[in-house]
């Protein structure tokens, strides 16, 4: 399922959801070689956090904050997430618990 909206600013994740822009597929290596499209069939396993929700209620009813913040680089699963298209850009919304890791630079 894919959703199309006009402005990314109008999209605010709820609860423990995280809006992520996946890294672009590499079409050319650093040395200048072009990669065939078959090599680019799977999306890159990383992305940038664009927006986060406030968190979800825990077992005790208190809000548990999301573990990432805007601007973080994260490692993502190869599947899942709700797709959102804004113009030509594609984003995905994941639950906080689906994010595999935070990539420190």
PDB file of C-alpha atoms in Angstrom:
ATOM      1  CA  UNK A   1       0.000   0.000   0.000  1.00  0.00           C
ATOM      2  CA  UNK A   2       1.305   3.441  -0.875  1.00  0.00           C
ATOM      3  CA  UNK A   3       0.074   6.881   0.182  1.00  0.00           C
ATOM      4  CA  UNK A   4       0.705  10.044  -1.810  1.00  0.00           C
ATOM      5  CA  UNK A   5       0.724  13.474  -0.126  1.00  0.00           C
ATOM      6  CA  UNK A   6       1.770  16.971  -1.209  1.00  0.00           C
ATOM      7  CA  UNK A   7       4.103  18.049   1.621  1.00  0.00           C
ATOM      8  CA  UNK A   8       6.230  16.030   4.044  1.00  0.00           C
ATOM      9  CA  UNK A   9       5.600  18.744   6.676  1.00  0.00           C
ATOM     10  CA  UNK A  10       1.932  17.689   6.787  1.00  0.00           C
ATOM     11  CA  UNK A  11       2.868  14.183   7.965  1.00  0.00           C
ATOM     12  CA  UNK A  12       3.378  13.686  11.721  1.00  0.00           C
ATOM     13  CA  UNK A  13       3.984  10.114  12.959  1.00  0.00           C
ATOM     14  CA  UNK A  14       1.837   8.973  15.891  1.00  0.00           C
ATOM     15  CA  UNK A  15       2.785   6.928  18.970  1.00  0.00           C
ATOM     16  CA  UNK A  16       6.031   4.998  18.380  1.00  0.00           C
ATOM     17  CA  UNK A  17       6.102   5.451  14.593  1.00  0.00           C
ATOM     18  CA  UNK A  18       9.175   6.808  12.797  1.00  0.00           C
ATOM     19  CA  UNK A  19       9.217   8.460   9.337  1.00  0.00           C
ATOM     20  CA  UNK A  20      12.342   7.426   7.414  1.00  0.00           C
ATOM     21  CA  UNK A  21      13.785   8.277   4.033  1.00  0.00           C
ATOM     22  CA  UNK A  22      15.707   5.272   2.754  1.00  0.00           C
ATOM     23  CA  UNK A  23      19.180   5.819   1.331  1.00  0.00           C
ATOM     24  CA  UNK A  24      19.290   6.115  -2.439  1.00  0.00           C
ATOM     25  CA  UNK A  25      20.189   3.077  -4.523  1.00  0.00           C
ATOM     26  CA  UNK A  26      23.795   3.309  -5.693  1.00  0.00           C
ATOM     27  CA  UNK A  27      23.905   3.264  -9.479  1.00  0.00           C
ATOM     28  CA  UNK A  28      27.612   3.974  -9.879  1.00  0.00           C
ATOM     29  CA  UNK A  29      30.581   2.841  -7.767  1.00  0.00           C
ATOM     30  CA  UNK A  30      33.201   5.238  -6.384  1.00  0.00           C
ATOM     31  CA  UNK A  31      35.528   4.226  -9.216  1.00  0.00           C
ATOM     32  CA  UNK A  32      32.907   5.158 -11.839  1.00  0.00           C
ATOM     33  CA  UNK A  33      31.527   1.731 -12.785  1.00  0.00           C
ATOM     34  CA  UNK A  34      27.790   1.605 -13.457  1.00  0.00           C
ATOM     35  CA  UNK A  35      25.932  -1.190 -11.663  1.00  0.00           C
ATOM     36  CA  UNK A  36      23.286  -3.218 -13.502  1.00  0.00           C
ATOM     37  CA  UNK A  37      19.699  -2.711 -12.404  1.00  0.00           C
ATOM     38  CA  UNK A  38      19.500  -6.343 -11.214  1.00  0.00           C
ATOM     39  CA  UNK A  39      22.088  -5.549  -8.539  1.00  0.00           C
ATOM     40  CA  UNK A  40      19.876  -2.705  -7.295  1.00  0.00           C
ATOM     41  CA  UNK A  41      16.680  -4.740  -6.860  1.00  0.00           C
ATOM     42  CA  UNK A  42      16.769  -4.653  -3.048  1.00  0.00           C
ATOM     43  CA  UNK A  43      16.520  -1.336  -1.195  1.00  0.00           C
ATOM     44  CA  UNK A  44      19.552  -0.219   0.840  1.00  0.00           C
ATOM     45  CA  UNK A  45      19.317  -1.336   4.480  1.00  0.00           C
ATOM     46  CA  UNK A  46      19.745   2.174   5.860  1.00  0.00           C
ATOM     47  CA  UNK A  47      17.964   5.503   5.989  1.00  0.00           C
ATOM     48  CA  UNK A  48      17.669   8.890   7.682  1.00  0.00           C
ATOM     49  CA  UNK A  49      15.035   9.629  10.350  1.00  0.00           C
ATOM     50  CA  UNK A  50      12.849  12.516   9.175  1.00  0.00           C
ATOM     51  CA  UNK A  51      10.274  12.667  12.010  1.00  0.00           C
ATOM     52  CA  UNK A  52       9.339  10.683  15.116  1.00  0.00           C
ATOM     53  CA  UNK A  53       6.190  10.227  17.135  1.00  0.00           C
ATOM     54  CA  UNK A  54       5.999  11.056  20.861  1.00  0.00           C
ATOM     55  CA  UNK A  55       6.209   7.416  21.975  1.00  0.00           C
ATOM     56  CA  UNK A  56       3.769   4.703  22.999  1.00  0.00           C
ATOM     57  CA  UNK A  57       2.282   3.876  26.394  1.00  0.00           C
ATOM     58  CA  UNK A  58       4.182   1.163  28.282  1.00  0.00           C
ATOM     59  CA  UNK A  59       2.672  -1.516  30.506  1.00  0.00           C
ATOM     60  CA  UNK A  60       2.417   0.952  33.390  1.00  0.00           C
ATOM     61  CA  UNK A  61       0.625   3.497  31.181  1.00  0.00           C
ATOM     62  CA  UNK A  62       3.548   5.943  31.036  1.00  0.00           C
ATOM     63  CA  UNK A  63       4.777   7.100  27.623  1.00  0.00           C
ATOM     64  CA  UNK A  64       7.955   5.303  26.503  1.00  0.00           C
ATOM     65  CA  UNK A  65       9.856   7.685  24.181  1.00  0.00           C
ATOM     66  CA  UNK A  66      11.114   6.612  20.763  1.00  0.00           C
ATOM     67  CA  UNK A  67      14.758   5.466  20.733  1.00  0.00           C
ATOM     68  CA  UNK A  68      15.830   7.571  17.714  1.00  0.00           C
ATOM     69  CA  UNK A  69      15.630  11.271  16.872  1.00  0.00           C
ATOM     70  CA  UNK A  70      15.395  13.349  13.705  1.00  0.00           C
ATOM     71  CA  UNK A  71      18.568  13.194  11.629  1.00  0.00           C
ATOM     72  CA  UNK A  72      19.767   9.804  12.946  1.00  0.00           C
ATOM     73  CA  UNK A  73      21.086   7.246  10.443  1.00  0.00           C
ATOM     74  CA  UNK A  74      19.430   3.888  11.058  1.00  0.00           C
ATOM     75  CA  UNK A  75      19.638   0.311   9.801  1.00  0.00           C
ATOM     76  CA  UNK A  76      16.297  -1.019   8.512  1.00  0.00           C
ATOM     77  CA  UNK A  77      14.791  -4.407   7.749  1.00  0.00           C
ATOM     78  CA  UNK A  78      14.534  -5.364   4.079  1.00  0.00           C
ATOM     79  CA  UNK A  79      10.734  -5.459   4.275  1.00  0.00           C
ATOM     80  CA  UNK A  80       7.877  -3.837   6.146  1.00  0.00           C
ATOM     81  CA  UNK A  81       6.947  -0.252   6.797  1.00  0.00           C
ATOM     82  CA  UNK A  82       4.186   1.793   5.228  1.00  0.00           C
ATOM     83  CA  UNK A  83       5.254   3.595   2.053  1.00  0.00           C
ATOM     84  CA  UNK A  84       4.525   7.293   1.574  1.00  0.00           C
ATOM     85  CA  UNK A  85       5.269   9.209  -1.632  1.00  0.00           C
ATOM     86  CA  UNK A  86       5.774  12.981  -1.617  1.00  0.00           C
ATOM     87  CA  UNK A  87       6.305  14.220  -5.157  1.00  0.00           C
ATOM     88  CA  UNK A  88       9.139  12.046  -6.476  1.00  0.00           C
ATOM     89  CA  UNK A  89      10.552  11.246  -3.015  1.00  0.00           C
ATOM     90  CA  UNK A  90       9.650   8.027  -1.225  1.00  0.00           C
ATOM     91  CA  UNK A  91       9.510   7.599   2.548  1.00  0.00           C
ATOM     92  CA  UNK A  92       8.556   4.778   4.881  1.00  0.00           C
ATOM     93  CA  UNK A  93       6.965   4.688   8.307  1.00  0.00           C
ATOM     94  CA  UNK A  94       8.250   2.039  10.717  1.00  0.00           C
ATOM     95  CA  UNK A  95       7.485   1.254  14.338  1.00  0.00           C
ATOM     96  CA  UNK A  96      10.381   2.072  16.641  1.00  0.00           C
ATOM     97  CA  UNK A  97      10.831  -1.616  17.522  1.00  0.00           C
ATOM     98  CA  UNK A  98      11.251  -2.552  13.827  1.00  0.00           C
ATOM     99  CA  UNK A  99      14.387  -0.410  13.446  1.00  0.00           C
ATOM    100  CA  UNK A 100      17.383  -2.731  13.672  1.00  0.00           C
ATOM    101  CA  UNK A 101      20.132  -0.335  14.763  1.00  0.00           C
ATOM    102  CA  UNK A 102      21.247   3.274  15.004  1.00  0.00           C
ATOM    103  CA  UNK A 103      24.392   3.940  12.961  1.00  0.00           C
ATOM    104  CA  UNK A 104      26.876   6.147  14.811  1.00  0.00           C
ATOM    105  CA  UNK A 105      29.304   8.122  12.700  1.00  0.00           C
TER     106      UNK A 105
END
